[in-house]
Coordinates of C-alpha atoms in Angstrom, one line a residue:
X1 CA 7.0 22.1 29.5
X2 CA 5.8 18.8 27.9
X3 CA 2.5 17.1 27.4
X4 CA 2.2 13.5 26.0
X5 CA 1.2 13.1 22.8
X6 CA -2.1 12.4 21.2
X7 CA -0.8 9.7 18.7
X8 CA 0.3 7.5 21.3
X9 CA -0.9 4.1 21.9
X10 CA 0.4 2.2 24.3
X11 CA -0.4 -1.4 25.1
X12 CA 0.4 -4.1 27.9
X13 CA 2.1 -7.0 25.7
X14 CA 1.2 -9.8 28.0
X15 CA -2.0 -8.2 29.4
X16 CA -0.5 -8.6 33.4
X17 CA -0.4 -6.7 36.2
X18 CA 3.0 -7.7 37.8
X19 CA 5.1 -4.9 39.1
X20 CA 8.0 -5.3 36.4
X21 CA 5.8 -5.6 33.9
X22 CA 6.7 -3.4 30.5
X23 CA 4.4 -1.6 27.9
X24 CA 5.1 -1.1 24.2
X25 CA 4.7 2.5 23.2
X26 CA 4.2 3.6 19.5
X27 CA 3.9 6.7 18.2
X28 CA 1.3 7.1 15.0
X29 CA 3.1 10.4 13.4
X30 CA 6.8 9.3 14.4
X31 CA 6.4 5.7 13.7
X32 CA 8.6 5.3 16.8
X33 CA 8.1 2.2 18.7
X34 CA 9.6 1.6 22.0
X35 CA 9.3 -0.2 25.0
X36 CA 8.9 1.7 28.6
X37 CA 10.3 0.1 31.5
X38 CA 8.6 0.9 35.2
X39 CA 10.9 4.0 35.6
X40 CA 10.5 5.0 32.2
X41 CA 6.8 4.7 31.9
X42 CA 6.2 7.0 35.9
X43 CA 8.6 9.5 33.6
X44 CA 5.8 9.2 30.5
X45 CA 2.6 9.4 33.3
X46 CA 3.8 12.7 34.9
X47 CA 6.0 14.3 32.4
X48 CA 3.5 17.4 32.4
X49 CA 5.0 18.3 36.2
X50 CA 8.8 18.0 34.6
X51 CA 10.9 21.4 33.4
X52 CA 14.0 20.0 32.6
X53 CA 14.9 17.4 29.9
X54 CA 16.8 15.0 31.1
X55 CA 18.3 11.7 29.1
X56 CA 15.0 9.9 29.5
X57 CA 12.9 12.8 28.8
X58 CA 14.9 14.0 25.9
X59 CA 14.5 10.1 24.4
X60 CA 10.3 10.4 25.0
X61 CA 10.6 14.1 23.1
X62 CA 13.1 12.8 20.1
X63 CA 10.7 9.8 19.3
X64 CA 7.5 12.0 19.6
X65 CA 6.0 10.4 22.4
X66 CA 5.9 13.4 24.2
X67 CA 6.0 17.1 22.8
X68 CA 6.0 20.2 23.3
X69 CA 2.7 21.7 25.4
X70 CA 2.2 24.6 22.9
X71 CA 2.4 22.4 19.8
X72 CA -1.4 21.4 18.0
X73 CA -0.1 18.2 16.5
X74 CA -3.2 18.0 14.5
X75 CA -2.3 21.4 12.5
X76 CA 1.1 19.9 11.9
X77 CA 0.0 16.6 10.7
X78 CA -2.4 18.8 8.1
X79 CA 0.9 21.2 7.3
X80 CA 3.0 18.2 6.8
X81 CA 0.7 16.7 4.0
X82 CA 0.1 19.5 2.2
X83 CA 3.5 20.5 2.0
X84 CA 3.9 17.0 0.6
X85 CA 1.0 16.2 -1.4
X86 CA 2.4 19.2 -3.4
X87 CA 6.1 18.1 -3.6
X88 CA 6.9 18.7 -7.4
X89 CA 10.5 16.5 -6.9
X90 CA 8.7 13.6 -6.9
X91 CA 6.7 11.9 -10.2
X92 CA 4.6 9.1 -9.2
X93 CA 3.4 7.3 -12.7
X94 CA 0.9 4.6 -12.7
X95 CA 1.4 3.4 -16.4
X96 CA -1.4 0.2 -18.3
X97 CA -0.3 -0.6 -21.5
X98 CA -3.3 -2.3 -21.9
X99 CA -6.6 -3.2 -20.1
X100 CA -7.2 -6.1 -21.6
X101 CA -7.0 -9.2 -18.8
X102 CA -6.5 -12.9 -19.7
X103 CA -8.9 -13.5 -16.7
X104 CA -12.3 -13.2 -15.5
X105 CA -12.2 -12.2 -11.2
X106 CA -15.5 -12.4 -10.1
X107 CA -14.3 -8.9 -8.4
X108 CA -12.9 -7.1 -10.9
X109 CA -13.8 -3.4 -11.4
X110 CA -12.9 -2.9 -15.0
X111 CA -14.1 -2.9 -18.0
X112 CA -11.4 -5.5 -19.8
X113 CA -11.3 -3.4 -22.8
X114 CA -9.6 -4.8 -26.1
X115 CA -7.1 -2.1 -25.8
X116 CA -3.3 -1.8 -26.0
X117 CA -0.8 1.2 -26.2
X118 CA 0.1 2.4 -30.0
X119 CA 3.8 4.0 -30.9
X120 CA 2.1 7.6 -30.7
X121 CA 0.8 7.5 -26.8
X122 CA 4.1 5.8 -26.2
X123 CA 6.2 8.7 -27.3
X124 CA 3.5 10.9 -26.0
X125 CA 4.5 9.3 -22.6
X126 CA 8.6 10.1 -22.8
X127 CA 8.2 13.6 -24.0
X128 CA 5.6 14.4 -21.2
X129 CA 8.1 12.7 -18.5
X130 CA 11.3 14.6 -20.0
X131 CA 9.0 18.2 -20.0
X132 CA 8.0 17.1 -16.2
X133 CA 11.8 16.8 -15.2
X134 CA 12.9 19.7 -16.6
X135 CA 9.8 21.9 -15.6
X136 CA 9.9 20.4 -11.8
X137 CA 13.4 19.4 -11.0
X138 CA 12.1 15.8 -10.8
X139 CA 14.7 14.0 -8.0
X140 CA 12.6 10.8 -8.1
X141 CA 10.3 8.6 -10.5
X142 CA 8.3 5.6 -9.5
X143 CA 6.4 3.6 -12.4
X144 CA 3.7 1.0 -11.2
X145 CA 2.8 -1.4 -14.1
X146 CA -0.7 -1.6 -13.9
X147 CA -3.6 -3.2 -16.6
X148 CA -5.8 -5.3 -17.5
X149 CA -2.6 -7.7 -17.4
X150 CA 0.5 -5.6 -18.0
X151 CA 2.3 -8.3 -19.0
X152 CA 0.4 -8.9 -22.4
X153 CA 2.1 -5.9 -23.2
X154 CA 6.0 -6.8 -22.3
X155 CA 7.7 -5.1 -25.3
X156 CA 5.7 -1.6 -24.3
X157 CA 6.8 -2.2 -21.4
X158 CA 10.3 -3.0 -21.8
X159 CA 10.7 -0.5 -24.4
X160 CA 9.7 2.2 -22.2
X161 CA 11.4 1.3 -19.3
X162 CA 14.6 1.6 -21.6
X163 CA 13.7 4.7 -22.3
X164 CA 12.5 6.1 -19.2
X165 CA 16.0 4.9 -17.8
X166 CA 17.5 6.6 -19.8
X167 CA 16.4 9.6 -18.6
X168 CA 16.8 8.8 -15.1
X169 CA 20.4 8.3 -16.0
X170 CA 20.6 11.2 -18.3
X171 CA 19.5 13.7 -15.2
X172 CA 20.7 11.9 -12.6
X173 CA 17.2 11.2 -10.9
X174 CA 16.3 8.2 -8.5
X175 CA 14.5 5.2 -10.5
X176 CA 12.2 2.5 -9.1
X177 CA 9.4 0.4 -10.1
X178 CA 7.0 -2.2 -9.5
X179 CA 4.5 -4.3 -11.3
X180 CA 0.3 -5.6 -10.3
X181 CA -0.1 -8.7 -12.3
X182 CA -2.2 -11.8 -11.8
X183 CA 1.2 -14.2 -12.8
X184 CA 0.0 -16.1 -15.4
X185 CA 2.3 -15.3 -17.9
X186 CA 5.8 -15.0 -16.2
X187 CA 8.3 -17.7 -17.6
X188 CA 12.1 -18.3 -17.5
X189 CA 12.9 -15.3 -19.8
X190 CA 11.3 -13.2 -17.2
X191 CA 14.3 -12.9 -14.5
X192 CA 15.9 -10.8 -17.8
X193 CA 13.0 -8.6 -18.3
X194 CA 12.0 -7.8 -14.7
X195 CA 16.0 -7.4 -13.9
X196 CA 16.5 -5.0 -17.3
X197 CA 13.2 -3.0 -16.6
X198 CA 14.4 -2.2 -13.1
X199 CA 11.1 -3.7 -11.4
X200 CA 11.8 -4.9 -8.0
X201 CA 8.6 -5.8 -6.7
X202 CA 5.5 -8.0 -8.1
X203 CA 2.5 -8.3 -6.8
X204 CA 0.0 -11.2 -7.3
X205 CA -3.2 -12.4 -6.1
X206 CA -4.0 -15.9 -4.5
X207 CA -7.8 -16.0 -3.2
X208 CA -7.2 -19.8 -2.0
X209 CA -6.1 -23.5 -2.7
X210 CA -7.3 -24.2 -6.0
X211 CA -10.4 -25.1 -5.7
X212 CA -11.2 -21.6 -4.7
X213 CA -9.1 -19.8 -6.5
X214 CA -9.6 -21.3 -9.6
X215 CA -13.6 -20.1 -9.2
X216 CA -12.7 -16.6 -8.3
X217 CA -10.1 -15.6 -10.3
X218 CA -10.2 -18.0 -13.5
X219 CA -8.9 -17.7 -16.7
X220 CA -11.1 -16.7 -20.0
X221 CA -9.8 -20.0 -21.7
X222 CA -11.4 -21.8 -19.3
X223 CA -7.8 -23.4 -18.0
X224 CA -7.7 -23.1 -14.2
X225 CA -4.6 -20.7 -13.0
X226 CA -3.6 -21.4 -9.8
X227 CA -1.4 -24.2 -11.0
X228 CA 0.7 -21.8 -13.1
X229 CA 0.9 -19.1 -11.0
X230 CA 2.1 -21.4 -8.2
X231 CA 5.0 -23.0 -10.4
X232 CA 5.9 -19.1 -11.3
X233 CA 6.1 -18.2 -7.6
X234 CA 8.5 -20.8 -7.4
X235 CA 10.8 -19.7 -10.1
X236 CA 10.3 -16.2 -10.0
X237 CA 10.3 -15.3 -6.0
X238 CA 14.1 -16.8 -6.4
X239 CA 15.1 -13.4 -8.1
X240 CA 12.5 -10.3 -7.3
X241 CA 10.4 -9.3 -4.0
X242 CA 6.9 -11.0 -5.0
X243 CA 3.6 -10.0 -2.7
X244 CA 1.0 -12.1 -2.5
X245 CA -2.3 -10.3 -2.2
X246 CA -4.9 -12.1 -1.0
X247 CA -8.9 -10.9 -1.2
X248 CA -10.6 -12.0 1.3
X249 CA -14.9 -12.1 1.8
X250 CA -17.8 -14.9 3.3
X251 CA -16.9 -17.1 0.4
X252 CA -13.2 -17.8 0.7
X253 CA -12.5 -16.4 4.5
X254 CA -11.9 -19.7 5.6
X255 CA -9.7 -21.3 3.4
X256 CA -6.4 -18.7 4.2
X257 CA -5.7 -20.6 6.5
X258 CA -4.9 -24.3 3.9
X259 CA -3.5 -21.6 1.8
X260 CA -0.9 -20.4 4.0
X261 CA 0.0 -23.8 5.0
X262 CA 0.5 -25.1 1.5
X263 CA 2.9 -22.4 0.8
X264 CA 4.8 -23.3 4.7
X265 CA 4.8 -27.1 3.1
X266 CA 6.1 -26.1 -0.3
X267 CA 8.8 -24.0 1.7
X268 CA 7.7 -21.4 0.1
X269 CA 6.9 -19.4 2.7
X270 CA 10.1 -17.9 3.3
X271 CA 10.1 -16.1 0.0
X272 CA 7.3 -14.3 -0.1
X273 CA 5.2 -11.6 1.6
X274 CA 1.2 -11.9 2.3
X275 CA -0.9 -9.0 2.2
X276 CA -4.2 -9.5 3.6
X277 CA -7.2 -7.3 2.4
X278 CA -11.0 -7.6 2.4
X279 CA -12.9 -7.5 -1.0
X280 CA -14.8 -4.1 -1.2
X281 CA -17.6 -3.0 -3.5
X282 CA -15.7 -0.6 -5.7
X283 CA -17.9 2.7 -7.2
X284 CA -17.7 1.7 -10.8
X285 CA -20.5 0.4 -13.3
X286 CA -18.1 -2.7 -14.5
X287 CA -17.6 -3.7 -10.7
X288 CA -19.7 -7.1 -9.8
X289 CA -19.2 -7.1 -6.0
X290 CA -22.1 -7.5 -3.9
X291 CA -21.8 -5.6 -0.8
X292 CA -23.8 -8.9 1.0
X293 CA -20.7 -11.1 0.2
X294 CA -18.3 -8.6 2.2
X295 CA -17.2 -8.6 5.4
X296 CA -17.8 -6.2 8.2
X297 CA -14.8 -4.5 9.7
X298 CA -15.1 -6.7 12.8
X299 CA -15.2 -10.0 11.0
X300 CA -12.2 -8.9 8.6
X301 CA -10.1 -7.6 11.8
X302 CA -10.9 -11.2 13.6
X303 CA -10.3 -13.2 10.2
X304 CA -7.1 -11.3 9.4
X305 CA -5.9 -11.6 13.1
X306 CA -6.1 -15.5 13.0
X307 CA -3.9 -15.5 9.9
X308 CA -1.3 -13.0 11.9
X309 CA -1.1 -15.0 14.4
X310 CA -0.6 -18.6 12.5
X311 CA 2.3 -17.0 10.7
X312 CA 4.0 -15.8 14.1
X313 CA 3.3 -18.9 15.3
X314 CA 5.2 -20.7 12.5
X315 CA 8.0 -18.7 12.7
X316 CA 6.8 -17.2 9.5
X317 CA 6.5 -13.4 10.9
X318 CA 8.5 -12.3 8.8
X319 CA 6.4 -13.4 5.9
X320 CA 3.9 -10.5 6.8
X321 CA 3.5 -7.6 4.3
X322 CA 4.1 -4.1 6.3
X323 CA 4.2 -5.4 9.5
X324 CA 5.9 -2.6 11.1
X325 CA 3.0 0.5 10.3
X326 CA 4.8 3.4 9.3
X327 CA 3.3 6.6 8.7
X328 CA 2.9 7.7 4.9
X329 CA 2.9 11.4 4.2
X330 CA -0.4 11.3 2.6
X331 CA -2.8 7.9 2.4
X332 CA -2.1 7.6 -1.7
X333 CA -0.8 9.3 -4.5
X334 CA -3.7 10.1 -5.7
X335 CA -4.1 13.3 -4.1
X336 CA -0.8 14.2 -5.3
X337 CA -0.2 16.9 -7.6
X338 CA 2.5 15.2 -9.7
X339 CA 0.9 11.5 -9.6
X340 CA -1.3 10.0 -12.7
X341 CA -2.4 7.4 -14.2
X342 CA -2.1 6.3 -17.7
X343 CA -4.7 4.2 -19.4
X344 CA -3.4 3.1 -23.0
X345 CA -5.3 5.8 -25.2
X346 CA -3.0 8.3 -22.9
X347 CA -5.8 9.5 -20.9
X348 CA -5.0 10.7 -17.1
X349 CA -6.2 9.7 -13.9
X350 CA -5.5 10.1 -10.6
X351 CA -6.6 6.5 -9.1
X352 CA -6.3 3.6 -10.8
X353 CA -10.0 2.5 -9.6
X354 CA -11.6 5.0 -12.3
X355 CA -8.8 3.7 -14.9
X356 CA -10.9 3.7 -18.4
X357 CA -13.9 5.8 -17.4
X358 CA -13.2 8.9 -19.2
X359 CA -15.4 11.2 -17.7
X360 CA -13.3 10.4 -14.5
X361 CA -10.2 11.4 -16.4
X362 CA -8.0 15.2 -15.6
X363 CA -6.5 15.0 -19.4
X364 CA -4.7 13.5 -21.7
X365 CA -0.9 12.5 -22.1
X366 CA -1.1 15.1 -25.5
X367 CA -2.4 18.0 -23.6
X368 CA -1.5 20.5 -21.4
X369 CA -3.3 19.1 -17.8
X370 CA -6.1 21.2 -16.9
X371 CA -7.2 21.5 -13.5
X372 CA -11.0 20.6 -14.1
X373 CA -13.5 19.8 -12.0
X374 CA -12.5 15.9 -11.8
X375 CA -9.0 17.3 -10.8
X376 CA -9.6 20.0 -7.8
X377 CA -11.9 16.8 -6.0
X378 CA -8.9 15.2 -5.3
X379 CA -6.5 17.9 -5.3
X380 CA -8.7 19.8 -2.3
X381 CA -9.8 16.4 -0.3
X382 CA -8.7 17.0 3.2
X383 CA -8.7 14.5 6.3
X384 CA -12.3 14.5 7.2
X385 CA -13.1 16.8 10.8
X386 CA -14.1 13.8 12.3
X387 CA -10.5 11.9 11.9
X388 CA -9.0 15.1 14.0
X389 CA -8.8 13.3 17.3
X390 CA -8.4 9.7 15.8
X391 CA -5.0 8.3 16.8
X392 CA -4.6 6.3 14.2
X393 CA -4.7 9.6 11.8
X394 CA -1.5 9.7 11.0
X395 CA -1.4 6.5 9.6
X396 CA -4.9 6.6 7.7
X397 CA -5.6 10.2 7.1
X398 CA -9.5 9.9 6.7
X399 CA -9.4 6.3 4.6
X400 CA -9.3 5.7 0.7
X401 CA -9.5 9.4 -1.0
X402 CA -12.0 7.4 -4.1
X403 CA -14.4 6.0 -1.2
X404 CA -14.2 9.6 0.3
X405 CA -14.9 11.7 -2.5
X406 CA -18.1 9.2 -3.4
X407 CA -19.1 10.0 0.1
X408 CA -19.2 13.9 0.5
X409 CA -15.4 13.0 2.0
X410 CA -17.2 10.6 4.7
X411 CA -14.4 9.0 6.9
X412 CA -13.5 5.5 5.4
X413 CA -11.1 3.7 7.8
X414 CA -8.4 1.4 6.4
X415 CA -8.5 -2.1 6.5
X416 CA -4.8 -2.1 7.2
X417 CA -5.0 -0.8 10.6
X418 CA -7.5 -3.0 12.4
X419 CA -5.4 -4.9 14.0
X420 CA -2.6 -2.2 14.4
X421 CA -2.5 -3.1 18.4
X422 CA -2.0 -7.0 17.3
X423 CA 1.0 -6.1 14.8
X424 CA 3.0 -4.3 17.4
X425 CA 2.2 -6.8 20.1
X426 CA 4.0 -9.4 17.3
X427 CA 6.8 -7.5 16.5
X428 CA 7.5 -7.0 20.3
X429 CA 7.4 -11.0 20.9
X430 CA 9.3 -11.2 17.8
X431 CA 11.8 -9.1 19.9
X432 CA 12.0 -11.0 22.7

């Protein structure tokens, strides 16, 4: 016997009431999405009074949408992370080579320390990755170039990446990275460095047109940025996947919209992907967000909905970062057992947010890692009780683990899902 299952959600596209009307089905843990036709969807509403699996039922119970009646998907869902949070195979390395910043983001939640990597952290850094692989049977690294600006650092960089590569090679292990940098600083010799380090995707921040921008996030000389970074778009997005990030509050909410449309009028648009987010108050001392200036989950879900919507409508869909929400075996790596953070001096983290802070560190790179108390918060943070009979669990497992373990593990849900319905009513017009 079957029963439906709880991570369903399942929406009328065109919000009608004809008789051959169809309904998109998606499935939270599966990540299936489907669309059921009138027979198929009087299969879904009674399939607890069917004993046999026939072709249609056997397609509902391969995609998850229905399961088996003695099954407690939650359980599962909690098995499944665990088992994976734990996963040794995989080494999940967030690496600054400095955190020192050639800006000034009224947002920023670091303390832009004078700081770069020496030689003796550097080759702290190979040793402890080639002990990892040969203690864990690593199958897989990713490295995430992180600062300050990582790219005042390019020869640690490259000279790592080298190195780390090597290894990869050396053992046979999967390689992939990525880099977070505001994009002041790439030039033409850049296509060479990002295509010898291996980094296939770059992430930048664009908080406007420049008027805006050039307020929020502007550059310690006192130049203005959004110029530059614009021109290295251009040159850049012609060779390597580039995200645009955009923070969004009450001060610049309404000025996405010019920004989008400069980049469809530069024909730009086509080569990148936006990824919408709203500015949060972040729990360190160096943070200067004021929690008046942020928007409420309901004005961020209306804002960011509008913006959708103008790309779909502009044939610019598929200019949307992680349209298509698929399930993540845990929300980030920080809760992971084999994922850190490396802050220049070689101290270890496990989320960039506290990158810096030392009481927030779990070690050093020199050390052996102790599990101290810093270490079993996040190591032990489960999906709060309250998420149990969320839908949208699967995909958000309780929110940001930092904002959780501030709160006594208080639910925090992510700003990526609010308009989950919205995203898979686009990608079925998209379809059609």
């Amino acid at each position: 016997m079957f029963k439906k299952s709880i991570y369903n959600i399942i929406i009328n596209p065109n919000n009608n009431d004809d008789y051959e009307k169809e309904f998109i089905i998606y499935n939270t843990y599966s990540s299936a999405l489907a669309i059921l036709n009138n027979e198929l969807k009087k299969i879904y509403d009674n399939i607890e009074k069917v004993n046999n699996k026939s072709e249609n039922e056997q397609f509902l119970f391969e995609n998850g949408f229905i399961v088996d009646e003695n099954i407690n998907e939650y359980k599962k869902l909690c098995s499944d992370e665990r088992l994976n949070r734990y996963n040794s195979k995989i080494l999940n390395l967030t690496i600054a080579p400095t955190l020192s910043c050639n800006m000034n983001c009224i947002y920023c939640y670091e303390d832009n320390l004078n700081i770069k990597m020496n030689n003796e952290v550097i080759n702290a850094i190979l040793i402890f990755i080639d002990e990892k692989i040969k203690k864990d049977n690593i199958e897989k690294i990713n490295i995430l170039w992180y600062g300050g600006e990582p790219l005042l650092q390019v020869d640690t960089i490259k000279f790592l990446s080298e190195k780390i590569i090597e290894l990869t090679n050396k053992y046979s292990i999967d390689y992939s990275s990525s880099i977070v940098t505001n994009g002041v600083l790439i030039n033409e010799n850049f296509r060479d460095f990002f295509r010898e380090c291996k980094i296939k995707n770059i992430q930048i921040t664009l908080d406007g047109l420049s008027n805006i921008h050039n307020k929020r996030r502007p550059l310690k000389n006192g130049l203005d940025s959004f110029e530059i970074i614009i021109k290295n778009i251009e040159y850049i997005s012609k060779y390597i996947n580039v995200i645009i990030r955009v923070n969004i509050d009450k001060e610049n909410y309404k000025e996405i919209s010019k920004l989008l449309d400069f980049f469809i009028n530069k024909n730009l648009i086509e080569k990148i992907k936006f990824y919408f987010y709203p500015v949060v108050k972040k729990n360190t001392s160096a943070c200067k967000v004021s929690s008046n200036n942020c928007l409420s989950t309901n004005e961020f879900k209306k804002i960011e909905k509008e913006l959708l919507y103008k790309l779909y409508n502009t044939n610019n869909i598929n200019s949307i970062h992680n349209l298509y929400p698929r399930r993540s075996p845990n929300f980030c790596t920080a809760i992971c057992n084999n994922s850190f953070v490396i802050d220049p001096e070689g101290y270890l983290y496990t989320c960039w947010d506290y990158i810096g802070i030392k009481e927030k560190s779990i070690g050093t790179i020199f050390n052996k890692l102790n599990i101290n108390n810093e270490y079993s918060k996040w190591l032990l943070l489960d999906t709060p009780i309250e998420c149990s009979e969320c839908k949208l669990v699967p995909l958000c497992k309780g929110g940001c683990p930092a904002s959780r373990i501030a709160t006594k593990n208080k639910y925090c849900c992510d700003p990526k899902l609010v308009n989950i319905e919205e995203k898979l009513k686009l990608i079925y017009y998209n379809y059609n």
